[in-house]
Amino acid sequence: MDLVKSGDTIGFIGLGIMGKPMSENLIKAGFNLLVHNRTRTRADEILEMGAQWRDSPIQLARECDVLVTMLSDSLAVRDVVLGEKGISKGISKGGVVIDMSTISPKATMEISEKLGELNVSLIDAPVSGGVAGARQGSLSIMVGGDEDVFQLVVPALEAMGSDITYMGGSGSGQKTKLVNQIMVAVNQNGVAEALVFAEKAGLDPNKVIEACKGGGAGSFQLQNQGPRMIEGDYSPGFMVKHMEKDLGLVSETSEDIISPLPFTSLASQFYRALMAEGKSEYGTQAIHSVIRRLNSIEPN
Ligand code: NAP
């Protein structure tokens, strides 16, 4: 395969909260996009922008050498890539699948091996930066897989992200994303706890953000999620069920490598509490409501 360039055809599967703006950026960068999504109506807007619909992953794969997947979890990626009507049944030798979902490093390595038997490469390229990063094309992209193949698809990744880091062999991108999620979960819990503490101490939490954001406590979570916590805006963004999935993957990997994670284990209980309340599709910033209740303050 040659270096991908504007004007080439790329297949895109998974037009959810993240996949939709990411696919839009590929179109804006001049790629010719063929798309598929389990629920067809989610493709309406991207089709209006000029993408073309295909009824199944296999149909897409017959027409593209490079395919991007942005799906919920390991099961979905396995099904879309290796299932009966999956990419692997239609893609040509030398093709590349770029999986940008957050899934298990182990599953990634297994899928990579299966594709390898067909002379097809899997690049794991999970992302961080949220919906805002997806819209702005400024995602951080953490890449694993064959480095030469990665170099060939860099122009496609550059349409979606601004920080693109090659981390090593298959699964290294996913492992890096788990590292990222440890930091996000612990930091997000710290921000939520601090903002509730501020409220109880009689401070204006908005002013607290202003006062702290430029100092040592400044963070993406404080600046982006802090105001939403204070407003009680718990819409997604990044859904609780996806964080629950990611922290499950962190826990599984920590057992494999025997790495105690005391802070992450505690932080994960706040997302679990939201799951127990039936709020799996709320944004993760809703942990603020759990901490408010611990403080006997009614949720916003
Ligand atoms: P989402 O809105 O729930 O989208 C998930 C996508 O996967 C949808 O297109 C969905 O199809 C598809 N899907 C799920 N199960 C499937 C299956 N069994 N077969 C085929 N398609 C299936 O989630 P998202 O927020 O875009 O997240 C996507 C991935 O990015 C997740 O791995 C998440 O952890 C990761 N991520 C999310 C964020 C964020 O801020 N949202 C940030 C970084 C990384 P339908 O439309 O039919 O449901």
GROMACS .gro file of C-alpha atoms and ligand atoms in nm:
model
  348
    1MET     CA    1   0.000   0.000   0.000
    2ASP     CA    2   0.115   0.357  -0.074
    3LEU     CA    3   0.103   0.658   0.158
    4VAL     CA    4  -0.263   0.761   0.194
    5LYS     CA    5  -0.340   1.108   0.064
    6SER     CA    6  -0.627   1.349   0.023
    7GLY     CA    7  -0.855   1.221  -0.253
    8ASP     CA    8  -0.808   0.854  -0.155
    9THR     CA    9  -1.105   0.646  -0.045
   10ILE     CA   10  -1.135   0.551   0.323
   11GLY     CA   11  -1.401   0.335   0.487
   12PHE     CA   12  -1.542   0.450   0.822
   13ILE     CA   13  -1.751   0.232   1.055
   14GLY     CA   14  -1.904   0.363   1.378
   15LEU     CA   15  -2.077   0.702   1.358
   16GLY     CA   16  -2.144   0.757   1.729
   17ILE     CA   17  -2.066   1.059   1.946
   18MET     CA   18  -1.697   1.047   1.846
   19GLY     CA   19  -1.708   0.873   1.509
   20LYS     CA   20  -1.939   1.129   1.350
   21PRO     CA   21  -1.718   1.438   1.399
   22MET     CA   22  -1.403   1.235   1.324
   23SER     CA   23  -1.548   1.117   0.993
   24GLU     CA   24  -1.653   1.474   0.912
   25ASN     CA   25  -1.291   1.583   0.951
   26LEU     CA   26  -1.176   1.317   0.705
   27ILE     CA   27  -1.421   1.457   0.449
   28LYS     CA   28  -1.305   1.814   0.521
   29ALA     CA   29  -0.946   1.696   0.461
   30GLY     CA   30  -1.050   1.581   0.112
   31PHE     CA   31  -1.083   1.206   0.161
   32ASN     CA   32  -1.355   1.020  -0.024
   33LEU     CA   33  -1.554   0.848   0.251
   34LEU     CA   34  -1.759   0.528   0.243
   35VAL     CA   35  -1.948   0.477   0.570
   36HIS     CA   36  -2.145   0.218   0.762
   37ASN     CA   37  -2.312   0.226   1.102
   38ARG     CA   38  -2.528  -0.035   1.277
   39THR     CA   39  -2.804   0.227   1.311
   40ARG     CA   40  -2.839   0.387   0.970
   41THR     CA   41  -3.009   0.711   1.079
   42ARG     CA   42  -2.689   0.819   1.255
   43ALA     CA   43  -2.529   0.852   0.910
   44ASP     CA   44  -2.777   1.111   0.779
   45GLU     CA   45  -2.557   1.417   0.831
   46ILE     CA   46  -2.233   1.265   0.704
   47LEU     CA   47  -2.415   1.147   0.389
   48GLU     CA   48  -2.530   1.507   0.336
   49MET     CA   49  -2.163   1.610   0.351
   50GLY     CA   50  -2.082   1.377   0.061
   51ALA     CA   51  -2.002   1.039   0.219
   52GLN     CA   52  -2.152   0.729   0.057
   53TRP     CA   53  -2.343   0.460   0.247
   54ARG     CA   54  -2.267   0.088   0.232
   55ASP     CA   55  -2.493  -0.174   0.392
   56SER     CA   56  -2.228  -0.380   0.571
   57PRO     CA   57  -1.861  -0.380   0.676
   58ILE     CA   58  -1.786  -0.648   0.413
   59GLN     CA   59  -1.923  -0.427   0.134
   60LEU     CA   60  -1.714  -0.135   0.252
   61ALA     CA   61  -1.403  -0.350   0.277
   62ARG     CA   62  -1.439  -0.468  -0.084
   63GLU     CA   63  -1.393  -0.108  -0.200
   64CYS     CA   64  -1.132   0.031   0.044
   65ASP     CA   65  -0.775  -0.053   0.138
   66VAL     CA   66  -0.791   0.161   0.453
   67LEU     CA   67  -1.077   0.134   0.701
   68VAL     CA   68  -1.131   0.318   1.030
   69THR     CA   69  -1.343   0.169   1.311
   70MET     CA   70  -1.476   0.379   1.601
   71LEU     CA   71  -1.693   0.141   1.803
   72SER     CA   72  -1.799   0.087   2.163
   73ASP     CA   73  -1.597  -0.208   2.285
   74SER     CA   74  -1.396  -0.524   2.211
   75LEU     CA   75  -1.705  -0.730   2.120
   76ALA     CA   76  -1.822  -0.475   1.866
   77VAL     CA   77  -1.476  -0.448   1.708
   78ARG     CA   78  -1.441  -0.828   1.690
   79ASP     CA   79  -1.781  -0.855   1.524
   80VAL     CA   80  -1.728  -0.572   1.274
   81VAL     CA   81  -1.376  -0.689   1.183
   82LEU     CA   82  -1.394  -1.069   1.206
   83GLY     CA   83  -1.771  -1.143   1.200
   84GLU     CA   84  -1.974  -1.307   0.924
   85LYS     CA   85  -2.020  -0.981   0.731
   86GLY     CA   86  -1.702  -0.833   0.875
   87ILE     CA   87  -1.418  -0.637   0.720
   88SER     CA   88  -1.189  -0.942   0.710
   89LYS     CA   89  -1.424  -1.117   0.468
   90GLY     CA   90  -1.393  -0.841   0.207
   91ILE     CA   91  -1.062  -0.659   0.246
   92SER     CA   92  -0.775  -0.716   0.000
   93LYS     CA   93  -0.424  -0.830   0.093
   94GLY     CA   94  -0.212  -0.536   0.205
   95GLY     CA   95  -0.515  -0.353   0.347
   96VAL     CA   96  -0.508  -0.167   0.680
   97VAL     CA   97  -0.768  -0.145   0.957
   98ILE     CA   98  -0.722   0.150   1.193
   99ASP     CA   99  -0.915   0.080   1.513
  100MET     CA  100  -0.968   0.405   1.703
  101SER     CA  101  -1.209   0.258   1.962
  102THR     CA  102  -1.087   0.196   2.318
  103ILE     CA  103  -1.073  -0.182   2.356
  104SER     CA  104  -0.874  -0.451   2.535
  105PRO     CA  105  -0.503  -0.466   2.442
  106LYS     CA  106  -0.533  -0.847   2.444
  107ALA     CA  107  -0.829  -0.842   2.203
  108THR     CA  108  -0.634  -0.600   1.984
  109MET     CA  109  -0.338  -0.839   1.964
  110GLU     CA  110  -0.570  -1.132   1.885
  111ILE     CA  111  -0.752  -0.943   1.609
  112SER     CA  112  -0.417  -0.822   1.473
  113GLU     CA  113  -0.293  -1.181   1.456
  114LYS     CA  114  -0.606  -1.300   1.274
  115LEU     CA  115  -0.581  -1.015   1.021
  116GLY     CA  116  -0.210  -1.083   0.983
  117GLU     CA  117  -0.295  -1.432   0.855
  118LEU     CA  118  -0.476  -1.255   0.567
  119ASN     CA  119  -0.184  -1.016   0.508
  120VAL     CA  120  -0.395  -0.732   0.649
  121SER     CA  121  -0.257  -0.495   0.917
  122LEU     CA  122  -0.429  -0.367   1.229
  123ILE     CA  123  -0.322  -0.033   1.371
  124ASP     CA  124  -0.460   0.041   1.720
  125ALA     CA  125  -0.511   0.415   1.748
  126PRO     CA  126  -0.735   0.503   2.044
  127VAL     CA  127  -0.794   0.869   2.116
  128SER     CA  128  -0.826   1.119   2.397
  129GLY     CA  129  -0.963   1.473   2.392
  130GLY     CA  130  -1.338   1.417   2.402
  131VAL     CA  131  -1.605   1.538   2.166
  132ALA     CA  132  -1.449   1.885   2.152
  133GLY     CA  133  -1.119   1.732   2.034
  134ALA     CA  134  -1.305   1.516   1.782
  135ARG     CA  135  -1.487   1.821   1.640
  136GLN     CA  136  -1.174   2.036   1.625
  137GLY     CA  137  -0.956   1.759   1.480
  138SER     CA  138  -0.723   1.802   1.777
  139LEU     CA  139  -0.744   1.456   1.934
  140SER     CA  140  -0.445   1.291   2.099
  141ILE     CA  141  -0.394   0.963   1.914
  142MET     CA  142  -0.192   0.681   2.074
  143VAL     CA  143  -0.072   0.433   1.818
  144GLY     CA  144   0.031   0.068   1.825
  145GLY     CA  145   0.111  -0.176   1.544
  146ASP     CA  146   0.368  -0.205   1.267
  147GLU     CA  147   0.559   0.125   1.246
  148ASP     CA  148   0.601   0.121   0.867
  149VAL     CA  149   0.227   0.068   0.821
  150PHE     CA  150   0.156   0.345   1.074
  151GLN     CA  151   0.371   0.586   0.867
  152LEU     CA  152   0.156   0.513   0.560
  153VAL     CA  153  -0.169   0.617   0.734
  154VAL     CA  154  -0.038   0.924   0.918
  155PRO     CA  155  -0.213   1.170   0.679
  156ALA     CA  156  -0.551   1.016   0.768
  157LEU     CA  157  -0.473   1.036   1.141
  158GLU     CA  158  -0.362   1.398   1.098
  159ALA     CA  159  -0.709   1.485   0.971
  160MET     CA  160  -0.851   1.378   1.308
  161GLY     CA  161  -0.582   1.456   1.562
  162SER     CA  162  -0.296   1.689   1.640
  163ASP     CA  163  -0.085   1.483   1.883
  164ILE     CA  164  -0.006   1.153   1.718
  165THR     CA  165   0.237   0.932   1.908
  166TYR     CA  166   0.367   0.595   1.794
  167MET     CA  167   0.402   0.377   2.106
  168GLY     CA  168   0.522   0.038   1.980
  169GLY     CA  169   0.386  -0.298   1.862
  170SER     CA  170   0.024  -0.414   1.849
  171GLY     CA  171  -0.174  -0.322   2.164
  172SER     CA  172   0.069  -0.046   2.272
  173GLY     CA  173  -0.175   0.225   2.168
  174GLN     CA  174  -0.451   0.060   2.375
  175LYS     CA  175  -0.221   0.017   2.676
  176THR     CA  176  -0.132   0.388   2.653
  177LYS     CA  177  -0.501   0.475   2.642
  178LEU     CA  178  -0.550   0.277   2.967
  179VAL     CA  179  -0.271   0.481   3.126
  180ASN     CA  180  -0.456   0.791   3.007
  181GLN     CA  181  -0.781   0.669   3.163
  182ILE     CA  182  -0.615   0.611   3.501
  183MET     CA  183  -0.512   0.977   3.499
  184VAL     CA  184  -0.851   1.099   3.376
  185ALA     CA  185  -1.051   0.899   3.634
  186VAL     CA  186  -0.839   0.997   3.933
  187ASN     CA  187  -0.816   1.362   3.825
  188GLN     CA  188  -1.189   1.385   3.747
  189ASN     CA  189  -1.278   1.247   4.090
  190GLY     CA  190  -1.037   1.494   4.252
  191VAL     CA  191  -1.194   1.786   4.066
  192ALA     CA  192  -1.550   1.679   4.158
  193GLU     CA  193  -1.457   1.632   4.524
  194ALA     CA  194  -1.277   1.967   4.537
  195LEU     CA  195  -1.567   2.157   4.378
  196VAL     CA  196  -1.818   2.009   4.624
  197PHE     CA  197  -1.578   2.093   4.909
  198ALA     CA  198  -1.562   2.452   4.778
  199GLU     CA  199  -1.941   2.474   4.771
  200LYS     CA  200  -1.968   2.346   5.130
  201ALA     CA  201  -1.697   2.590   5.241
  202GLY     CA  202  -1.922   2.872   5.118
  203LEU     CA  203  -1.713   2.959   4.811
  204ASP     CA  204  -1.840   3.032   4.462
  205PRO     CA  205  -1.717   2.723   4.273
  206ASN     CA  206  -1.699   2.918   3.943
  207LYS     CA  207  -1.460   3.164   4.107
  208VAL     CA  208  -1.263   2.869   4.246
  209ILE     CA  209  -1.209   2.744   3.890
  210GLU     CA  210  -1.094   3.091   3.783
  211ALA     CA  211  -0.857   3.113   4.080
  212CYS     CA  212  -0.705   2.766   4.038
  213LYS     CA  213  -0.700   2.695   3.665
  214GLY     CA  214  -0.368   2.870   3.594
  215GLY     CA  215  -0.187   2.719   3.893
  216GLY     CA  216  -0.061   2.377   3.992
  217ALA     CA  217  -0.417   2.234   4.009
  218GLY     CA  218  -0.508   2.343   3.657
  219SER     CA  219  -0.620   2.059   3.428
  220PHE     CA  220  -0.839   1.967   3.131
  221GLN     CA  221  -1.088   1.820   3.379
  222LEU     CA  222  -1.102   2.138   3.588
  223GLN     CA  223  -1.140   2.370   3.290
  224ASN     CA  224  -1.369   2.162   3.070
  225GLN     CA  225  -1.570   1.946   3.308
  226GLY     CA  226  -1.561   2.171   3.617
  227PRO     CA  227  -1.811   2.427   3.478
  228ARG     CA  228  -2.040   2.148   3.358
  229MET     CA  229  -2.031   1.987   3.703
  230ILE     CA  230  -2.127   2.316   3.867
  231GLU     CA  231  -2.415   2.371   3.621
  232GLY     CA  232  -2.536   2.013   3.672
  233ASP     CA  233  -2.489   1.953   3.299
  234TYR     CA  234  -2.440   1.578   3.299
  235SER     CA  235  -2.504   1.520   2.929
  236PRO     CA  236  -2.245   1.307   2.740
  237GLY     CA  237  -1.956   1.363   2.615
  238PHE     CA  238  -1.785   1.060   2.746
  239MET     CA  239  -2.044   0.818   2.880
  240VAL     CA  240  -2.024   0.651   3.220
  241LYS     CA  241  -2.062   0.308   3.056
  242HIS     CA  242  -1.749   0.369   2.847
  243MET     CA  243  -1.548   0.473   3.154
  244GLU     CA  244  -1.677   0.162   3.336
  245LYS     CA  245  -1.557  -0.044   3.037
  246ASP     CA  246  -1.218   0.131   3.031
  247LEU     CA  247  -1.159   0.088   3.405
  248GLY     CA  248  -1.253  -0.280   3.367
  249LEU     CA  249  -0.976  -0.307   3.105
  250VAL     CA  250  -0.737  -0.124   3.339
  251SER     CA  251  -0.823  -0.369   3.618
  252GLU     CA  252  -0.780  -0.672   3.389
  253THR     CA  253  -0.441  -0.548   3.272
  254SER     CA  254  -0.329  -0.460   3.625
  255GLU     CA  255  -0.400  -0.821   3.728
  256ASP     CA  256  -0.190  -0.948   3.435
  257ILE     CA  257   0.107  -0.725   3.515
  258ILE     CA  258   0.050  -0.722   3.895
  259SER     CA  259   0.028  -0.345   3.935
  260PRO     CA  260  -0.167  -0.224   4.242
  261LEU     CA  261  -0.393   0.071   4.161
  262PRO     CA  262  -0.534   0.203   4.491
  263PHE     CA  263  -0.648   0.545   4.365
  264THR     CA  264  -0.799   0.413   4.043
  265SER     CA  265  -0.986   0.141   4.233
  266LEU     CA  266  -1.148   0.399   4.459
  267ALA     CA  267  -1.221   0.638   4.172
  268SER     CA  268  -1.389   0.358   3.977
  269GLN     CA  269  -1.651   0.312   4.253
  270PHE     CA  270  -1.804   0.653   4.176
  271TYR     CA  271  -1.870   0.553   3.813
  272ARG     CA  272  -2.005   0.218   3.943
  273ALA     CA  273  -2.245   0.414   4.170
  274LEU     CA  274  -2.380   0.596   3.864
  275MET     CA  275  -2.422   0.263   3.683
  276ALA     CA  276  -2.623   0.138   3.985
  277GLU     CA  277  -2.846   0.447   3.953
  278GLY     CA  278  -2.919   0.360   3.589
  279LYS     CA  279  -2.710   0.654   3.463
  280SER     CA  280  -2.480   0.459   3.231
  281GLU     CA  281  -2.540   0.702   2.945
  282TYR     CA  282  -2.475   1.018   3.148
  283GLY     CA  283  -2.147   1.201   3.099
  284THR     CA  284  -1.872   1.094   3.341
  285GLN     CA  285  -1.876   1.441   3.504
  286ALA     CA  286  -2.197   1.317   3.677
  287ILE     CA  287  -1.975   1.168   3.951
  288HIS     CA  288  -2.010   1.521   4.090
  289SER     CA  289  -2.374   1.435   4.176
  290VAL     CA  290  -2.263   1.125   4.372
  291ILE     CA  291  -2.016   1.330   4.576
  292ARG     CA  292  -2.281   1.597   4.635
  293ARG     CA  293  -2.508   1.333   4.785
  294LEU     CA  294  -2.226   1.210   5.012
  295ASN     CA  295  -2.219   1.569   5.138
  296SER     CA  296  -2.597   1.573   5.187
  297ILE     CA  297  -2.637   1.827   4.908
  298GLU     CA  298  -2.918   1.743   4.669
  299PRO     CA  299  -2.809   1.671   4.310
  300ASN     CA  300  -2.834   1.972   4.076
  301NAP     P1  301  -2.112   0.582   2.105
  301NAP     O1  302  -2.170   0.716   2.075
  301NAP     O2  303  -2.188   0.489   2.195
  301NAP     O3  304  -2.083   0.508   1.966
  301NAP     C1  305  -2.053   0.373   1.961
  301NAP     C2  306  -2.056   0.326   1.816
  301NAP     O4  307  -2.033   0.184   1.814
  301NAP     C3  308  -2.190   0.349   1.747
  301NAP     O5  309  -2.167   0.378   1.612
  301NAP     C4  310  -2.258   0.213   1.763
  301NAP     O6  311  -2.357   0.187   1.667
  301NAP     C5  312  -2.140   0.122   1.741
  301NAP     N1  313  -2.161  -0.014   1.795
  301NAP     C6  314  -2.173  -0.050   1.925
  301NAP     N2  315  -2.187  -0.184   1.936
  301NAP     C7  316  -2.184  -0.232   1.809
  301NAP     C8  317  -2.193  -0.362   1.754
  301NAP     N3  318  -2.207  -0.469   1.834
  301NAP     N4  319  -2.183  -0.375   1.620
  301NAP     C9  320  -2.169  -0.267   1.541
  301NAP     N5  321  -2.160  -0.141   1.586
  301NAP    C10  322  -2.167  -0.124   1.719
  301NAP     O7  323  -1.969   0.596   2.172
  301NAP     P2  324  -1.852   0.706   2.152
  301NAP     O8  325  -1.858   0.802   2.264
  301NAP     O9  326  -1.852   0.754   2.011
  301NAP    O10  327  -1.725   0.612   2.181
  301NAP    C11  328  -1.670   0.526   2.083
  301NAP    C12  329  -1.537   0.473   2.136
  301NAP    O11  330  -1.448   0.583   2.161
  301NAP    C13  331  -1.549   0.398   2.269
  301NAP    O12  332  -1.458   0.291   2.270
  301NAP    C14  333  -1.509   0.503   2.373
  301NAP    O13  334  -1.457   0.444   2.490
  301NAP    C15  335  -1.405   0.580   2.296
  301NAP     N6  336  -1.385   0.722   2.335
  301NAP    C16  337  -1.491   0.804   2.359
  301NAP    C17  338  -1.468   0.938   2.396
  301NAP    C18  339  -1.582   1.034   2.426
  301NAP    O14  340  -1.555   1.144   2.480
  301NAP     N7  341  -1.707   1.003   2.390
  301NAP    C19  342  -1.337   0.986   2.407
  301NAP    C20  343  -1.232   0.900   2.379
  301NAP    C21  344  -1.257   0.768   2.343
  301NAP     P3  345  -2.509   0.240   1.690
  301NAP    O15  346  -2.510   0.381   1.640
  301NAP    O16  347  -2.592   0.148   1.610
  301NAP    O17  348  -2.536   0.228   1.838
   0.00000   0.00000   0.00000
